[in-house]
Structures are given as structure tokens and as C-alpha cells.
Short mmCIF file of C-alpha atoms in Angstrom, two decimals:
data_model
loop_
_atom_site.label_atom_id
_atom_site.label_comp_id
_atom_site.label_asym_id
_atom_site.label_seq_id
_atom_site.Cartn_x
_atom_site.Cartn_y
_atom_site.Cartn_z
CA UNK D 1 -17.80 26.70 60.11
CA UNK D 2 -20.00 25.46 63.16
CA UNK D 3 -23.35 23.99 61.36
CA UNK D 4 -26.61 26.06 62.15
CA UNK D 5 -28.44 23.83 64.20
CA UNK D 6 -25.33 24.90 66.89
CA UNK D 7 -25.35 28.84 66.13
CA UNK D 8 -27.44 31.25 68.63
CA UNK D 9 -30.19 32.48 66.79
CA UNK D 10 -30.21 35.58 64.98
CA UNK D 11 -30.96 38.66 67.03
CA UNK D 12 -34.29 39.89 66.60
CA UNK D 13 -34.77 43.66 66.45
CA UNK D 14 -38.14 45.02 67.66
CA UNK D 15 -40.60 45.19 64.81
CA UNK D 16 -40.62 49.29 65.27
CA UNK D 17 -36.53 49.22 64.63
CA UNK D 18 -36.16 51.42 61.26
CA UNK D 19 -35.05 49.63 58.57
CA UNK D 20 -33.42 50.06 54.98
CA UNK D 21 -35.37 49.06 51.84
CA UNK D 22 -33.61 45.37 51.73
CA UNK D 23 -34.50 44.96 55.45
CA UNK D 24 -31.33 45.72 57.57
CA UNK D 25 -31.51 47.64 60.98
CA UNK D 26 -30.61 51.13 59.99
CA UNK D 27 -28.77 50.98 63.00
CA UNK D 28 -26.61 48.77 62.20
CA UNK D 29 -25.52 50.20 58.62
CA UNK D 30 -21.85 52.22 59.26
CA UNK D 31 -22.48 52.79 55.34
CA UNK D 32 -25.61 54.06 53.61
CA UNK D 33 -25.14 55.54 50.06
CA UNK D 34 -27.02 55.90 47.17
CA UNK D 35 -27.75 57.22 43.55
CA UNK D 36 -30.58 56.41 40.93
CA UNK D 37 -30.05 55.67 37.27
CA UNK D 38 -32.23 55.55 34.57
CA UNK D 39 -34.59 52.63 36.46
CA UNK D 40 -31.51 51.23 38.47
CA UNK D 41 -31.12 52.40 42.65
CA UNK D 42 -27.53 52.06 43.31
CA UNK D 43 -26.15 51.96 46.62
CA UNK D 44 -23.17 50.93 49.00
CA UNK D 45 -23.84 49.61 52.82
CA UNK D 46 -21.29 48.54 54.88
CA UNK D 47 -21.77 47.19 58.60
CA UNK D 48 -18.76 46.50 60.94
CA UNK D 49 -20.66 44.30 63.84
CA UNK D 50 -19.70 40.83 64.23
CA UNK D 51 -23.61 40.42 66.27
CA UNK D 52 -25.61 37.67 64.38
CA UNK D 53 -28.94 39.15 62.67
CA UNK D 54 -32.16 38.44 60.54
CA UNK D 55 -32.62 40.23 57.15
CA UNK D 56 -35.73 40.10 55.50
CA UNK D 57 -38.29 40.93 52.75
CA UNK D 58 -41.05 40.13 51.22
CA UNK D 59 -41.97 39.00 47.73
CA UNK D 60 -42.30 42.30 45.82
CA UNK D 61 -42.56 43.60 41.80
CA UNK D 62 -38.99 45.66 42.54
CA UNK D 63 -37.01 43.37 39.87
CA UNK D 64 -33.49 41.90 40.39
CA UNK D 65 -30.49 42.58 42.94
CA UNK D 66 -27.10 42.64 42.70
CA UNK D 67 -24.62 42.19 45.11
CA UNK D 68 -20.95 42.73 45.04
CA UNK D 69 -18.56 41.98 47.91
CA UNK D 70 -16.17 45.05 48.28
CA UNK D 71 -14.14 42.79 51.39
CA UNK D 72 -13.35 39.54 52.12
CA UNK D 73 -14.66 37.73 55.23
CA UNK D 74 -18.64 38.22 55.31
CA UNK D 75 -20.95 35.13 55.03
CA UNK D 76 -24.47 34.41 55.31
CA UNK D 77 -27.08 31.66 56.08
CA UNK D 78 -29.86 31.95 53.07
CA UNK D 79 -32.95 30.34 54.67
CA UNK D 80 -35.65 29.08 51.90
CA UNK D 81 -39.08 27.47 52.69
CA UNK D 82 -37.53 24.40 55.21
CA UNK D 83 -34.14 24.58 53.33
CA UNK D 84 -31.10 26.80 54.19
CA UNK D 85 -27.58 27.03 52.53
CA UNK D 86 -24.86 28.94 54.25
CA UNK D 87 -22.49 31.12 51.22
CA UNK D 88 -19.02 32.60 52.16
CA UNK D 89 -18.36 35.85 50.14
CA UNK D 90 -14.68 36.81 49.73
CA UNK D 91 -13.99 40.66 47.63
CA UNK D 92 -15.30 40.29 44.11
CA UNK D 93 -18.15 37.67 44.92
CA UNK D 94 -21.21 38.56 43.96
CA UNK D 95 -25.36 37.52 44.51
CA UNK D 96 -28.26 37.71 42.17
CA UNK D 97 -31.66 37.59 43.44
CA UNK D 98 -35.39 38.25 42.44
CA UNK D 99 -37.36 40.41 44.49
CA UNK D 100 -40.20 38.17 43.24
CA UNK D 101 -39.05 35.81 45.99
CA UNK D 102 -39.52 36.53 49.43
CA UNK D 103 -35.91 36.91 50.67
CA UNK D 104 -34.22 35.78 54.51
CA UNK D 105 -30.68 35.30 55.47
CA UNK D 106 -28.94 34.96 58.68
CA UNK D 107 -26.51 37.69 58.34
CA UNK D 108 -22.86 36.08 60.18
CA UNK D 109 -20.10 38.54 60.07
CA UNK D 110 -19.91 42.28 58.92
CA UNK D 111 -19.94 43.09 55.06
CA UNK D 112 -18.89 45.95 52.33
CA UNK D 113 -21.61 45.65 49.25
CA UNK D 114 -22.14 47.77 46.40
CA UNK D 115 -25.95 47.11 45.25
CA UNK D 116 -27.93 47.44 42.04
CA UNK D 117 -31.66 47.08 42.37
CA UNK D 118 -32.64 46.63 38.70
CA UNK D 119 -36.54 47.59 37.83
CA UNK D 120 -38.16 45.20 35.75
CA UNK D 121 -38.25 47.95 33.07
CA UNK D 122 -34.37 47.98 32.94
CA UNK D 123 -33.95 44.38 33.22
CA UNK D 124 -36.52 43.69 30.19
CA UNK D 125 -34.69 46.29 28.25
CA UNK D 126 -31.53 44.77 28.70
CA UNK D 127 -33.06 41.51 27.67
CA UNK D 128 -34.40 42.88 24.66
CA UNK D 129 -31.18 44.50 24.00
CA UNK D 130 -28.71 41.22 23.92
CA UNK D 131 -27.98 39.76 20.73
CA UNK D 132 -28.41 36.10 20.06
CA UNK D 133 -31.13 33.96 21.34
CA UNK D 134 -33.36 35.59 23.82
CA UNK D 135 -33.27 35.09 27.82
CA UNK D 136 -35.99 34.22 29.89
CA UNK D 137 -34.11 35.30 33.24
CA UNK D 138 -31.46 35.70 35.09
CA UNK D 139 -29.66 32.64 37.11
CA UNK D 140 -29.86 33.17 40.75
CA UNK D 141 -26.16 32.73 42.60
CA UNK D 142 -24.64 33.60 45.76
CA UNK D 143 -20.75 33.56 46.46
CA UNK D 144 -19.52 33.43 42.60
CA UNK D 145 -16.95 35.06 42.08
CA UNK D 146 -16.93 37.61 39.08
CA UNK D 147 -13.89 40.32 38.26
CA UNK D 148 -15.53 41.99 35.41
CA UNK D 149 -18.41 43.45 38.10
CA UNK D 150 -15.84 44.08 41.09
CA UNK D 151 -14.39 46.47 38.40
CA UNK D 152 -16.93 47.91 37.30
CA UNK D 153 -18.21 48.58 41.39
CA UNK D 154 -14.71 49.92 42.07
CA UNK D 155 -15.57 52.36 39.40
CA UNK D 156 -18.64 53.29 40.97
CA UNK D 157 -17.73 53.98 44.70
CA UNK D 158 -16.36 57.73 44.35
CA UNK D 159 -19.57 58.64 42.64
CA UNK D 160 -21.34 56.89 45.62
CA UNK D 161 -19.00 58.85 48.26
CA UNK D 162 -19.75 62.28 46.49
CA UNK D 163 -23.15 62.00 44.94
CA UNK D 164 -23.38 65.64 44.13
CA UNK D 165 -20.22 66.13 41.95
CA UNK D 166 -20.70 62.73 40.42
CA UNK D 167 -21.93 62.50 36.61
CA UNK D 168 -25.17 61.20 36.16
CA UNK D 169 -24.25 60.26 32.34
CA UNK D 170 -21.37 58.21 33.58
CA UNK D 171 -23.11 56.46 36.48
CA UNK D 172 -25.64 55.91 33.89
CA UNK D 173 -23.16 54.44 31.35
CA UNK D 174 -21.59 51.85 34.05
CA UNK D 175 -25.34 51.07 35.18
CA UNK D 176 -25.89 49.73 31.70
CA UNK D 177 -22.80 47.92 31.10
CA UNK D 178 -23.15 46.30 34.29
CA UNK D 179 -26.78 45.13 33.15
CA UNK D 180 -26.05 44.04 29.84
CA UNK D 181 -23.09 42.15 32.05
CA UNK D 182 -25.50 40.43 33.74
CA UNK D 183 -27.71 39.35 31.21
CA UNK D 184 -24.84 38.30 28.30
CA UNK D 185 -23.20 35.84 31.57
CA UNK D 186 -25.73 35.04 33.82
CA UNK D 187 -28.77 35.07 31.44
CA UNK D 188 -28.68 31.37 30.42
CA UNK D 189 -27.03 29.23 28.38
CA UNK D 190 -28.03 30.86 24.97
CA UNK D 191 -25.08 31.75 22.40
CA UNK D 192 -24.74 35.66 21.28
CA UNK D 193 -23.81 36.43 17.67
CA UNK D 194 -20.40 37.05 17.01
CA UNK D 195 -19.60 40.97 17.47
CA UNK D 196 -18.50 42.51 15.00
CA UNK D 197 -16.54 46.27 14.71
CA UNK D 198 -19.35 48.79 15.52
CA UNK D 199 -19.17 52.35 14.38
CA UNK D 200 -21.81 55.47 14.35
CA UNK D 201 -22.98 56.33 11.15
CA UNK D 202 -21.69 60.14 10.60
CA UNK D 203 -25.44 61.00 11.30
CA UNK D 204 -25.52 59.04 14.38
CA UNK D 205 -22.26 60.44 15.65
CA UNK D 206 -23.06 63.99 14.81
CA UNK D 207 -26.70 63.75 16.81
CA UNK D 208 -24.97 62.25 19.53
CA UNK D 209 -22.34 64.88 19.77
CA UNK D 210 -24.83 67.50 19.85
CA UNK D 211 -26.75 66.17 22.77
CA UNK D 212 -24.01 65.73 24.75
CA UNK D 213 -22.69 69.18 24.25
CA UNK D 214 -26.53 70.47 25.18
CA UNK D 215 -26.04 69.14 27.95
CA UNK D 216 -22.46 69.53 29.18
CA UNK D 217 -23.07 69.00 32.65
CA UNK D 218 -24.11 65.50 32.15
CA UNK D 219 -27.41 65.61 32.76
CA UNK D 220 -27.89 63.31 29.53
CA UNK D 221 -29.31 59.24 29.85
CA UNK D 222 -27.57 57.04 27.49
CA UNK D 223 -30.87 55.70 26.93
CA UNK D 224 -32.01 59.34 25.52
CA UNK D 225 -29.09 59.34 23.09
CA UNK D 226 -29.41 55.59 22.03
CA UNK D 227 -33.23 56.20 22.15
CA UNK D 228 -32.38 59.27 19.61
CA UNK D 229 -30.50 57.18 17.08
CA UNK D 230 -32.38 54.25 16.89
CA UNK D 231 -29.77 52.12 18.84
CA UNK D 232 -29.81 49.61 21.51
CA UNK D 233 -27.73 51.09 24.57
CA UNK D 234 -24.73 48.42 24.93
CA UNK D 235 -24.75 48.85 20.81
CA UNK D 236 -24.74 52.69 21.02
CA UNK D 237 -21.84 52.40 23.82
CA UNK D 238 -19.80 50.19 22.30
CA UNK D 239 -20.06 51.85 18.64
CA UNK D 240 -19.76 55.57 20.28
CA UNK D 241 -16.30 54.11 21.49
CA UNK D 242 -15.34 52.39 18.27
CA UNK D 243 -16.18 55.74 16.59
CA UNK D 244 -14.93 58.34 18.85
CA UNK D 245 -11.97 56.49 20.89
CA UNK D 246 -13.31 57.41 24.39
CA UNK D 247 -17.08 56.31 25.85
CA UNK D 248 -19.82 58.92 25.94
CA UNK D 249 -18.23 60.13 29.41
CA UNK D 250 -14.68 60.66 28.66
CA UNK D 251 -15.85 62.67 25.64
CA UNK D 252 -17.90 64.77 27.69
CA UNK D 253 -15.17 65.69 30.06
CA UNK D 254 -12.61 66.43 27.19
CA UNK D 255 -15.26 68.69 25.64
CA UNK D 256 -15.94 70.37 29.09
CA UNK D 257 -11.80 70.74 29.31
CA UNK D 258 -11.29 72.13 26.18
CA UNK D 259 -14.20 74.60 26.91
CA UNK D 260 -12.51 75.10 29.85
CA UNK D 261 -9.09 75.84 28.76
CA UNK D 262 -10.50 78.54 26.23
CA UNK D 263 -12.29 80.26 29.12
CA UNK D 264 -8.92 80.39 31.54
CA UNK D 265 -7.27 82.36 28.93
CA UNK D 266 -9.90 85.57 30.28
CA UNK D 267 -7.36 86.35 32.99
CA UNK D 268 -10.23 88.26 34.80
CA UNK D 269 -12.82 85.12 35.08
CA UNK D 270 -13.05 84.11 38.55
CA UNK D 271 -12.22 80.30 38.43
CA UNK D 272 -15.75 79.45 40.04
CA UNK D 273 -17.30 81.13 37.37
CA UNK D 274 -15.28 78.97 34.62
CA UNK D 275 -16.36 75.61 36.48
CA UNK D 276 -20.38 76.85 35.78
CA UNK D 277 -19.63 77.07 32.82
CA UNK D 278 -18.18 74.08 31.86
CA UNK D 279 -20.35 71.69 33.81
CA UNK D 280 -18.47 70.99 37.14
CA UNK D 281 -20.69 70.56 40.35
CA UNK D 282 -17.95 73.10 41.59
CA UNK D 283 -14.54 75.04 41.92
CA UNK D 284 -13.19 72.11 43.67
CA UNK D 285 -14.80 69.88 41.62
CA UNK D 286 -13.17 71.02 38.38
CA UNK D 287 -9.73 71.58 40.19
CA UNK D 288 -9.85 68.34 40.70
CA UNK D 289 -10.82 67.08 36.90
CA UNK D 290 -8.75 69.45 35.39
CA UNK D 291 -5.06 68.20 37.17
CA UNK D 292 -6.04 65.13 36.69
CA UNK D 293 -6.35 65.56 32.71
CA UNK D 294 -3.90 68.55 32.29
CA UNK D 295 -1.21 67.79 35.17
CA UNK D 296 -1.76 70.65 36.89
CA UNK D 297 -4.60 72.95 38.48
CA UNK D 298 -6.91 75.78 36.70
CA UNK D 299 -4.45 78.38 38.31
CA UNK D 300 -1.43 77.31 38.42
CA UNK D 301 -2.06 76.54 34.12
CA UNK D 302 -3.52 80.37 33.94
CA UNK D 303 -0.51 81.32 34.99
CA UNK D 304 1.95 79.48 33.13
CA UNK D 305 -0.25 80.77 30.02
CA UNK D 306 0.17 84.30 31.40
CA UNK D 307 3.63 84.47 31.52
CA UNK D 308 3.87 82.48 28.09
CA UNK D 309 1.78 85.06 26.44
#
């Protein structure tokens, strides 16, 4: 890699050239998604041009970001007072910054992120939630390479491509493991308590059964259930799963199957109708859901059960 002093500067956009809330050109963005969680902005950009440019903000209350390279091959100058250090970022590296810090990279080659802006409300809760010793902040890096939060990203991108099927209770969920992530490994050097097996209290299970079925489309906040038990959120995710054998999600969608499954057998109920009731954005979003789970679609199991019956 040629050092800087030898690189053409980074193209300068006019000042009126629309820009994205982590100050990229607009235009230069082939991918813009994004979705909102419970106090964390989620999003996926992508740009394909191989043209040198300047990204930029200023110092700001917003919290933390997260990065995560989805490709291999982007890398970036990260300029700092009179200082500068150039990072290469290969699929499953990752950057953590404060927004407390005004921010400017040279931007070299194109890049695939997933992003979590996490409000200082979030973080804090995290913080508060992690067992052990407490942490004052999060470690800055840039280039580290992390599999744990590639998975969890890959996880995230088809709720990012179809925002209006995806469930809010399971972007929700993966929004808070991926913050507790962060703090637990990247909060500092202080030792959690050994974990030991977690289960709901028959109470605690019951209430949070109920409010998920209330609200069978997923329109639920693990932070309103944990908030209703008296439970941190990792602790309330971790224990639902001890209890239950699936996380808060994947109980939700077996629920909204077996509701499902009961409605099919009225022969007469127009599939769209069924996928209202059970919670599904739409008809092709519960065709979808349902093969997946049952190995085969809505119809074609209405009919098998029709001729069985």
C-alpha cells in the first residue's frame, strides 16, 4: 500500500452534495437500508466506486458505532488531530467508534457495512446490564476481526432488505445480543461472574408468554418483557431460552404457526385472511414462514388435510 503523503487527495464534494447521517455522499451509496430498535438505528450501505473520498462528522451526543465488514477488500485512512493510521478491513472485521469524537477518514476502495448506531441510553443499559465488575466504555478498534458479530449481521441483512415483513421483536432481540456482545468483549478488561443455568420462574415464563401472544405480530420490545419481569434483557434472553428451548422469536413464530395451522383447517378462509390473523406482514410473507417450518406451503398443506379428512 502506497503511503499517504503519495495518494491524490480525497475528492471533495461540494458542501451542498446531500449526505447520509455518518457523512457519505448520498450519491455515492449503491446501498441505503435501515431499521430502528429500541434506541439502536440499524442500517446497511454499500458503495461500489473505487474514486478516493472524505467522510466526515462532527463531535455529537449520538453514542457509539458499529461497523461490520460484509466483503473483503475495503480500507480506509483514519485521520486524527495531526495523526493518521490507514486500517484494511477484510469480511467479518469490524470498527467501534464514539460519536463523542469528531470522526474523518479517507475512504480508499468500495465497502459492504452493516451499522449499529447505539444511543447512549442503550449503551448505558447494556453497561448496567453486564455482570461482573462494571465498564467505563467501550475500546475503540478498527480492522479486528470478530465472527461472533459477522453472524449475528448475517442474521440481520434479510430484515434490512425487507423492512416491512421483518419482526421488530427479533431485530430487537439480535440488537441486544449484539450490545451486550460489545460490552462483555470490548468493554475492558474486567472479569464477568461465572454464568450459571438460567431459567424463568413459572411466573416469569407465564407473563412473558402472555405478552408475546398479545402481541403476535411482534410488535413486542424485549426490553418491555424483561422490563415486566424484573429482568435484565441478556438475563431475560438467555433464561427465556433455557426455559422454553427456542428465544423469544422462534416462540413467537411457532405460536403464530400453530395458530395458523388451526385456522387452514376452515377450508373457506381465504389464505390472506389467515396470514392477518396470525401476524404475517402478508400472504407472501407467511407462505414463505410457513414452508420453511412445515415443508410445504399454506395450500398445498390445506389440501393434503382435505383429502386426509
Amino acid at each position: 500500500m502506497p503511503p499517504a503523503a503519495q495518494e491524490a487527495p480525497a475528492s471533495r464534494q461540494p458542501d451542498s452534495a446531500p449526505k447520509d447521517t455518518l457523512g457519505c455522499m448520498s450519491s455515492h451509496l449503491r446501498r441505503d437500508q435501515g431499521l430502528r430498535a429500541n434506541g439502536v438505528d440499524i442500517h446497511r450501505k454499500t458503495m461500489d466506486m473505487h474514486q478516493l473520498h472524505h467522510v466526515e462528522t462532527e463531535a455529537s451526543a449520538r453514542g457509539v458505532l458499529l461497523g461490520i465488514s460484509m466483503r473483503d477488500g475495503h480500507s480506509r485512512r483514519i485521520l486524527d488531530g495531526h495523526r493518521a493510521s490507514c486500517h484494511d478491513f477484510d469480511k467479518g472485521s469490524i470498527y467501534i467508534r464514539s460519536f463523542s469524537d469528531r470522526y474523518r477518514a479517507d475512504i480508499r476502495r468500495p465497502f459492504d457495512f452493516v451499522l449499529l448506531e447505539i444511543s447512549p441510553a442503550s449503551l448505558e443499559r447494556a453497561i448496567e446490564e453486564k455482570e461482573g465488575k462494571r465498564v467505563g466504555s467501550l475500546a475503540y478498534v478498527a480492522g479486528v476481526r470478530d465472527e461472533v458479530l459477522l453472524n449475528l449481521a448475517c442474521a440481520l441483512t434479510p430484515a434490512l432488505e425487507h423492512p416491512a415483513s421483518a419482526s421488530m421483536l427479533f431485530v430487537d432481540q439480535l440488537s441486544v445480543a449484539m450490545t451486550s456482545y460489545l460490552v462483555e468483549t470490548y468493554g475492558g478488561a474486567a472479569a464477568a461472574a461465572p454464568r450459571t443455568n438460567r431459567l424463568l420462574s413459572r411466573s416469569h415464563e407465564a407473563r412473558a408468554k402472555e405478552m408475546l401472544r398479545s402481541k403476535i405480530e411482534g410488535s413486542i420490545s424485549i426490553t418491555e418483557i424483561a422490563d415486566a419481569c424484573g429482568l435484565s434483557r441478556s438475563y431475560f434472553i438467555h433464561a427465556f431460552r433455557e426455559t422454553t428451548g427456542y428465544t423469544p422469536h422462534q416462540w413467537l413464530i411457532a405460536q403464530r404457526l400453530e395458530h395458523a395451522r388451526a385456522l387452514l383447517t376452515d377450508f373457506d378462509m381465504p389464505l390472506a385472511d389467515v396470514a392477518a390473523a396470525c401476524g404475517f406482514a402478508d400472504q407472501s410473507h407467511f407462505t414463505r414462514v410457513f414452508a420453511q417450518h412445515s415443508g410445504a406451503p399454506p395450500g398445498i398443506w390445506r389440501r393434503r388435510m382435505r383429502i386426509g379428512s
